[in-house]
Amino acid sequence: TSWRKPRGIDNRVRRKCGGTIRMPGAGYGSNRKTRFMLANGLKKFVITNVKDLELLLMHNREFMGEIAHNLSARTRKIVVERAKELNVKLSNGEARLKKAENE
């Protein structure tokens, strides 16, 4: 659940007593230009199927893809291969893929 303003008569947070959490205000927001930005300077876009990669084709300098957690290993493999073709970066491209063993 999201933040709800405390309204109780004896609430410590509402009365701003020491040792309690701060009340959120407008001044605690992050900069608009850097909001939702990852450490590498790109924003995240969740990919649920192969068609979602085409959306990132024109925006690959601004967004990077993140494969959704509920994709199967077979679909992940297809998404990773297509992302390499389109030159789209993936944040979790190696996740849940079996490595080819060199024998």
mmCIF file of C-alpha atoms in Angstrom:
data_model
loop_
_atom_site.group_PDB
_atom_site.id
_atom_site.type_symbol
_atom_site.label_atom_id
_atom_site.label_comp_id
_atom_site.label_asym_id
_atom_site.label_seq_id
_atom_site.Cartn_x
_atom_site.Cartn_y
_atom_site.Cartn_z
ATOM 1 C CA THR A 1 0.000 0.000 0.000
ATOM 2 C CA SER A 2 1.052 3.560 -0.523
ATOM 3 C CA TRP A 3 1.669 6.279 2.016
ATOM 4 C CA ARG A 4 -1.375 7.504 3.943
ATOM 5 C CA LYS A 5 -1.207 10.657 6.006
ATOM 6 C CA PRO A 6 -1.400 9.914 9.740
ATOM 7 C CA ARG A 7 -4.431 11.607 11.287
ATOM 8 C CA GLY A 8 -4.523 10.235 14.830
ATOM 9 C CA ILE A 9 -4.538 12.663 17.751
ATOM 10 C CA ASP A 10 -1.571 11.004 19.460
ATOM 11 C CA ASN A 11 0.356 9.934 16.349
ATOM 12 C CA ARG A 12 4.102 10.506 16.765
ATOM 13 C CA VAL A 13 4.760 10.825 13.039
ATOM 14 C CA ARG A 14 2.087 13.491 12.601
ATOM 15 C CA ARG A 15 3.427 15.436 15.598
ATOM 16 C CA LYS A 16 6.996 15.074 14.198
ATOM 17 C CA CYS A 17 8.505 13.649 17.381
ATOM 18 C CA GLY A 18 12.189 12.761 17.331
ATOM 19 C CA GLY A 19 13.192 9.246 16.354
ATOM 20 C CA THR A 20 10.233 8.651 14.050
ATOM 21 C CA ILE A 21 10.072 8.535 10.254
ATOM 22 C CA ARG A 22 9.806 11.777 8.308
ATOM 23 C CA MET A 23 6.542 12.810 6.721
ATOM 24 C CA PRO A 24 6.828 12.822 2.927
ATOM 25 C CA GLY A 25 6.543 16.185 1.257
ATOM 26 C CA ALA A 26 6.904 17.703 -2.168
ATOM 27 C CA GLY A 27 10.562 18.501 -1.532
ATOM 28 C CA TYR A 28 11.573 14.834 -1.224
ATOM 29 C CA GLY A 29 11.006 13.990 -4.891
ATOM 30 C CA SER A 30 13.932 13.300 -7.201
ATOM 31 C CA ASN A 31 14.872 15.451 -10.174
ATOM 32 C CA ARG A 32 12.497 15.091 -13.143
ATOM 33 C CA LYS A 33 15.341 14.535 -15.603
ATOM 34 C CA THR A 34 16.916 11.740 -13.563
ATOM 35 C CA ARG A 35 13.763 10.125 -12.162
ATOM 36 C CA PHE A 36 13.455 6.374 -12.906
ATOM 37 C CA MET A 37 16.998 6.452 -14.311
ATOM 38 C CA LEU A 38 19.356 3.548 -13.680
ATOM 39 C CA ALA A 39 23.031 3.902 -12.815
ATOM 40 C CA ASN A 40 24.047 3.571 -16.467
ATOM 41 C CA GLY A 41 21.849 6.531 -17.482
ATOM 42 C CA LEU A 42 19.075 4.504 -19.129
ATOM 43 C CA LYS A 43 15.486 3.929 -18.072
ATOM 44 C CA LYS A 44 13.921 0.479 -17.672
ATOM 45 C CA PHE A 45 11.221 -0.989 -19.930
ATOM 46 C CA VAL A 46 9.679 -4.367 -19.070
ATOM 47 C CA ILE A 47 9.553 -6.801 -21.991
ATOM 48 C CA THR A 48 6.805 -9.410 -21.936
ATOM 49 C CA ASN A 49 7.037 -10.646 -25.537
ATOM 50 C CA VAL A 50 9.164 -10.314 -28.658
ATOM 51 C CA LYS A 51 6.992 -7.519 -30.095
ATOM 52 C CA ASP A 52 7.888 -5.273 -27.150
ATOM 53 C CA LEU A 53 11.458 -5.139 -28.461
ATOM 54 C CA GLU A 54 10.288 -3.326 -31.591
ATOM 55 C CA LEU A 55 9.082 -0.492 -29.335
ATOM 56 C CA LEU A 56 12.643 -0.023 -28.095
ATOM 57 C CA LEU A 57 14.125 0.063 -31.573
ATOM 58 C CA MET A 58 13.916 3.861 -31.896
ATOM 59 C CA HIS A 59 14.578 4.491 -28.186
ATOM 60 C CA ASN A 60 17.567 2.235 -27.487
ATOM 61 C CA ARG A 61 19.699 5.198 -26.340
ATOM 62 C CA GLU A 62 17.118 6.202 -23.727
ATOM 63 C CA PHE A 63 15.645 2.882 -22.528
ATOM 64 C CA MET A 64 16.969 -0.583 -21.820
ATOM 65 C CA GLY A 65 14.849 -3.708 -21.736
ATOM 66 C CA GLU A 66 14.223 -5.902 -18.737
ATOM 67 C CA ILE A 67 12.790 -9.339 -19.385
ATOM 68 C CA ALA A 68 9.656 -9.966 -17.304
ATOM 69 C CA HIS A 69 9.977 -12.524 -14.528
ATOM 70 C CA ASN A 70 7.228 -14.786 -15.862
ATOM 71 C CA LEU A 71 8.730 -15.491 -19.315
ATOM 72 C CA SER A 72 9.710 -19.063 -20.070
ATOM 73 C CA ALA A 73 13.296 -20.021 -20.852
ATOM 74 C CA ARG A 74 12.411 -20.664 -24.497
ATOM 75 C CA THR A 75 10.832 -17.237 -24.925
ATOM 76 C CA ARG A 76 13.749 -15.615 -23.084
ATOM 77 C CA LYS A 77 16.164 -17.167 -25.539
ATOM 78 C CA ILE A 78 14.182 -15.750 -28.480
ATOM 79 C CA VAL A 79 13.989 -12.309 -26.847
ATOM 80 C CA VAL A 80 17.740 -12.224 -26.158
ATOM 81 C CA GLU A 81 18.586 -13.181 -29.746
ATOM 82 C CA ARG A 82 16.205 -10.563 -31.164
ATOM 83 C CA ALA A 83 17.598 -7.897 -28.833
ATOM 84 C CA LYS A 84 21.104 -8.567 -30.165
ATOM 85 C CA GLU A 85 19.834 -8.136 -33.719
ATOM 86 C CA LEU A 86 18.142 -4.835 -32.874
ATOM 87 C CA ASN A 87 21.052 -3.587 -30.742
ATOM 88 C CA VAL A 88 18.851 -3.227 -27.642
ATOM 89 C CA LYS A 89 20.475 -3.584 -24.223
ATOM 90 C CA LEU A 90 18.947 -5.941 -21.667
ATOM 91 C CA SER A 91 19.454 -5.635 -17.931
ATOM 92 C CA ASN A 92 18.845 -9.325 -17.221
ATOM 93 C CA GLY A 93 19.677 -10.940 -20.539
ATOM 94 C CA GLU A 94 21.648 -13.810 -19.007
ATOM 95 C CA ALA A 95 19.010 -14.745 -16.429
ATOM 96 C CA ARG A 96 17.600 -18.297 -16.499
ATOM 97 C CA LEU A 97 19.427 -19.320 -19.663
ATOM 98 C CA LYS A 98 21.373 -22.572 -19.660
ATOM 99 C CA LYS A 99 24.979 -22.108 -20.668
ATOM 100 C CA ALA A 100 26.328 -24.287 -23.474
ATOM 101 C CA GLU A 101 28.880 -26.647 -21.973
ATOM 102 C CA ASN A 102 32.151 -27.064 -23.856
ATOM 103 C CA GLU A 103 33.039 -30.743 -23.953
#
